[in-house]
Amino acid sequence: MNLARIYFRDYGMSLVLLLLGAMFSFLTVREQHPSGAAAGEQVADLILERNGTSATVLIASRATSEDQQFASAAEARLTSNGAQVLASVAGGPGDVRKAIEEILAKGQTIDAIAANDVSSKWNVYDRFESVGSEKCVVPMSYTWPDFLKFSNLLGIASQTAIYAIIAVGMTMVIITGGIDLSVGSLVALSSVISAIVIRDFGGGISAGISWVLAAYLSGILTAACLGIFCGLMITRFRVPPFLVSLSVMMMASGLAFRVSEGRSIAELPKSYLWVGSQVTWGIPNPVILMLFLYVIAHIVMSQTVFGRYVYSIGGNAEAARLSGVPVKRILLMVYMISGLLAGLGGIIQSSQLAAGDPKFGDMYELEVIAAVVVGGTSLMGGEGRIFGTLIGAFIIAVIKNGMNLTNVAPFNQKIVLGAVLLVAVLLDQMKRNHSSRN
Amino acid sequence: MAFASSSRVSDSDGRTEVTTQDAVAEETTAPLLQMVGISKSFPGVQALKDVSLTLHKGEVLALLGENGAGKSTLIKMLGGAIRPDAGSILIDGEPMVLDAPIDSIRAGIGVIYQEFNLIPGLNAVENIFLGREASSGFVRRKEEQQRARKLFEGMGVTIPLNVACRHLSIAQQQLVEIAKTLAQDVRILVMDEPSAALTPSEVERLFHLIRELKSQGIGIIYISHRLDEIFEIADSVTVLRDGEHIQDSPISQLTRQRIIELMVGRSIQNEFPKQRHSTGEPRLQVSGLCRGHRVKDVSFHVCRGEVLGITGLVGAGRTETVRLIFGADPKDSGSISLDGREIRISNPRDAVQAGICLLTEDRKGQGLVLQRSVLENFGLASLHEMSVMGFVRHRQEREAFAHYVDLLRIRIPSQQQPAKNLSGGNQQKVVLARWLQRNAEVIIFDEPTRGIDVGAKHEIYLLINQLAAQGKSIVMVSSELPEVIGMSDRILVMHQGKITGEIDDPTQVTQEQIMALAVG
């Protein structure tokens, strides 16, 4: 009971996330016509049951990857049970017609057609008297929200991963009472530096794995160095974080355009795509990396001396200093972490899109700050939680995804997102007023 | 003083209603302000319970009570910031509804809160007329200047009119604040701890002004923790305790001892419970400490088990000196040695490492991280001793804090309580616990009891005694002369950055003698 209360005090926004999820689930409920491997096996079983194990079957599907999984799964299941697959068509109605003509010409008969929702509706089957569309066997349809489809949820997670990773550093910065506007530009710079290292030193497309790692590292370290630069300016010369990071934002962006000569750099080996595009245990690598970083950051902020110091500096820097907290060193580290994670974001971005591009990361800083604020971290500093930020990032991602699914026009989406940010800040304000009155 | 009381004799007799004749006269002229049966509760707290208060024309009423007694709530009602749950407010016998600050201004009530409401970047004139500029949309600078000058003349003070308020001294800012209220034709002036940040001479000037306002028939409600002042300026006293109305009396019927008893609810036998004992060998030795023109060649030492009081006027360089010792500000020159060995202190970390700690005057601004828990505030300085590989050992921290909660009698509902919800005395104790856990050997208190109520003050004094008895060296910076004289083993007096006097036996000294040293 007490635990639940603490949870909702600290992570109340998770309720909002659940409500949004429920709302978009409700709005996107529709008839689902499955395709893919599971559907293929289901269709094969249906055919085996209806026509026996000696059935002759035509498989009709489109050339999409999902349909191909459907076709190959159906074929494997059918043949392993003794049925004969006469042909497996991957294409359109015309391809199917040709296939049927060939089969009939050989004098074979078609007992059943394994099809999915789309291919069963092609009106090619009824042109042949001996075939007919009634021979089509389709996977069973069911009612389920588009939003809640596993592939959609995974899509949300992998689209959010970059923002969420950068937002870890931003949360720390904002808890100290600062801000880091440079992260978007650092994404671009890191992606460009990394791609250039591969192209100019590692041998482009034929670069080996060690060069890929070196490229990753050089991108991340460049960004971390600029983070340290921000930190030095803030601690040594007392320049406000807003201004320091604003100028670093411009300089880093300019630098990215300069070194890349304004072009996208795509001479990258396949292994370069590992971080951004590969899947481990069925989950995209960026999502795994994101979850890992959040767990680490949560432990750091809640269990370590460093985390305590970060909160105390944001709450009252002078009191912290007079208590012997190494304020400057901690601030320097926080800005370095922010830069480093922005660099990592750049690496993931370039790995996902198979290029380094100075136009990457445009306006990411605002998206990331929005996630942090929606997640309940106060811009005044001293308060905030790491997992709150993850929830914040997902709230924004879910709203975007839900609006896409419900066909909200892009410009309306912007209006909604702006309003959401405002509401988050208002909620925070109300909570604050409420607690100060008690 | 004598002049002031004699001029108001008739009023004060009428007010106390000693004769029926006066009582009749009373009926014809209703009191300037009456608050009758005022109650107010906040979630979980009954802040005020059936409180009444009466203020007459040309009277100075001291509103007394410990922190949390309900004084602030009461004056916020007069300022229109809080609405009472029950009870009524009458001005000249007419019931008034004060729902917003503007209602109070219209009713002729001016409230000067402890935190000034001046815009730091605007000058005195702009601040005085803020929100009441001439209606044409253009500022009539000349006219405003003239009116401001006249106001200040009437108050008998001169304030630079073209200087941004942040460059004015605290005392000057307060005068601007008063002028701002007077410009609104106030008849009732409420002042919350107006003397807290003033030097004795500035306080004297403030009192002069108050007497002037009195003679103009303005009723004044005066809140202060400094009882000496109450006896100097007030005509009558209203005491609150725990939200309840305890007593109304003319000041002449009260003694200092009696007022403290009324405020605290029990009798405190000895306001300064100093235990004298022999002190040990010198421990902290400071020589030739300099910083700009604020601290000039300051040298002194503190012994084991000694309480060294440092006093002087505001701006004498006391706080600046102890901040140099603690490494809070960089020093131009000078050396500090502890137990005979010279130590390098270039930042607070060095000082803490050496076992020197500072309890700052401004606990909220410099001592505590207000929104974090008291536990975290306690642990802040000792996290390295209470962690393994960078991970905080929460259990060790909790147990250490629990020890000090018992030892120092810190009153908190839970260790997770945010520090901002604590009273001044408890906040001071949390900061003290932080340093004791750090094994501080030299403890510097800067204004240890400022803003702390009488009962808690007593506890702080007892703690200072205990620490000295344990052999710690205590430096106590304070402006309150009774406190310095009552609690120190030795006193240093500073003036304009220099030590102008040393008093080896505080039992033989008078406040006047110290004052003479403090003014140079």
PDB file of C-alpha atoms in Angstrom, chain A residues 299 302-306 308-309 311-312 314-316 318-326 329 381-383 435 437-438, chain B residues 43 323 326-328 348-349 360 364-369 371-372 376 380-381 383-384 387 390-392 394 397 434-435:
ATOM      1  CA  ILE A 299      21.155   3.138  -9.734  1.00  0.00           C
ATOM      2  CA  SER A 302      19.477   6.854  -6.358  1.00  0.00           C
ATOM      3  CA  GLN A 303      22.274   4.845  -4.773  1.00  0.00           C
ATOM      4  CA  THR A 304      25.575   6.590  -5.276  1.00  0.00           C
ATOM      5  CA  VAL A 305      27.360   9.554  -3.792  1.00  0.00           C
ATOM      6  CA  PHE A 306      27.518  11.088  -7.256  1.00  0.00           C
ATOM      7  CA  ARG A 308      23.278  12.604  -4.150  1.00  0.00           C
ATOM      8  CA  TYR A 309      25.649  15.369  -5.103  1.00  0.00           C
ATOM      9  CA  TYR A 311      20.506  16.454  -6.519  1.00  0.00           C
ATOM     10  CA  SER A 312      22.062  18.619  -3.823  1.00  0.00           C
ATOM     11  CA  GLY A 314      20.426  21.423  -8.152  1.00  0.00           C
ATOM     12  CA  GLY A 315      18.591  21.997  -4.886  1.00  0.00           C
ATOM     13  CA  ASN A 316      21.019  24.524  -3.471  1.00  0.00           C
ATOM     14  CA  GLU A 318      25.766  27.156  -2.336  1.00  0.00           C
ATOM     15  CA  ALA A 319      24.663  24.874   0.504  1.00  0.00           C
ATOM     16  CA  ALA A 320      26.254  21.946  -1.329  1.00  0.00           C
ATOM     17  CA  ARG A 321      29.526  23.830  -1.799  1.00  0.00           C
ATOM     18  CA  LEU A 322      29.618  24.852   1.851  1.00  0.00           C
ATOM     19  CA  SER A 323      29.041  21.213   2.805  1.00  0.00           C
ATOM     20  CA  GLY A 324      32.205  20.234   0.976  1.00  0.00           C
ATOM     21  CA  VAL A 325      30.553  18.896  -2.185  1.00  0.00           C
ATOM     22  CA  PRO A 326      32.969  19.192  -5.171  1.00  0.00           C
ATOM     23  CA  ARG A 329      33.810  18.497 -10.644  1.00  0.00           C
ATOM     24  CA  GLY A 381      16.557  21.760 -10.569  1.00  0.00           C
ATOM     25  CA  GLY A 382      16.915  19.570  -7.520  1.00  0.00           C
ATOM     26  CA  GLU A 383      14.030  17.271  -8.377  1.00  0.00           C
ATOM     27  CA  SER A 435       2.637  20.152  -1.641  1.00  0.00           C
ATOM     28  CA  ARG A 437       0.402  24.331   0.902  1.00  0.00           C
ATOM     29  CA  ASN A 438       0.471  21.207   3.039  1.00  0.00           C
TER      30      ASN A 438
ATOM     31  CA  PRO B  43      -4.887  21.005   6.390  1.00  0.00           C
ATOM     32  CA  ARG B 323      33.937  32.602   5.601  1.00  0.00           C
ATOM     33  CA  PHE B 326      36.123  28.118   6.141  1.00  0.00           C
ATOM     34  CA  GLY B 327      37.393  28.677   2.605  1.00  0.00           C
ATOM     35  CA  ALA B 328      34.021  29.864   1.368  1.00  0.00           C
ATOM     36  CA  PRO B 348      35.213  24.528   1.954  1.00  0.00           C
ATOM     37  CA  ARG B 349      36.308  20.951   1.223  1.00  0.00           C
ATOM     38  CA  THR B 360      25.855  29.794   8.127  1.00  0.00           C
ATOM     39  CA  LYS B 364      17.765  28.282   4.011  1.00  0.00           C
ATOM     40  CA  GLY B 365      19.967  29.919   1.420  1.00  0.00           C
ATOM     41  CA  GLN B 366      23.331  28.401   2.322  1.00  0.00           C
ATOM     42  CA  GLY B 367      22.845  25.606   4.799  1.00  0.00           C
ATOM     43  CA  LEU B 368      20.168  23.287   3.504  1.00  0.00           C
ATOM     44  CA  VAL B 369      18.960  21.782   0.268  1.00  0.00           C
ATOM     45  CA  GLN B 371      13.480  20.198  -1.126  1.00  0.00           C
ATOM     46  CA  ARG B 372      15.601  17.186  -0.204  1.00  0.00           C
ATOM     47  CA  GLU B 376      20.080  13.603   2.793  1.00  0.00           C
ATOM     48  CA  LEU B 380      25.786  15.504   2.555  1.00  0.00           C
ATOM     49  CA  ALA B 381      29.147  16.244   4.156  1.00  0.00           C
ATOM     50  CA  LEU B 383      29.000  10.652   2.165  1.00  0.00           C
ATOM     51  CA  HIS B 384      32.555   9.489   1.597  1.00  0.00           C
ATOM     52  CA  SER B 387      29.717   4.792   1.174  1.00  0.00           C
ATOM     53  CA  GLY B 390      30.648   5.251  -4.517  1.00  0.00           C
ATOM     54  CA  PHE B 391      27.455   3.569  -3.315  1.00  0.00           C
ATOM     55  CA  VAL B 392      25.746   5.200  -0.351  1.00  0.00           C
ATOM     56  CA  HIS B 394      21.737   3.903   3.397  1.00  0.00           C
ATOM     57  CA  GLU B 397      23.390   6.815   7.172  1.00  0.00           C
ATOM     58  CA  ARG B 434      25.779  17.116   9.677  1.00  0.00           C
ATOM     59  CA  TRP B 435      28.972  18.612  11.054  1.00  0.00           C
TER      60      TRP B 435
END
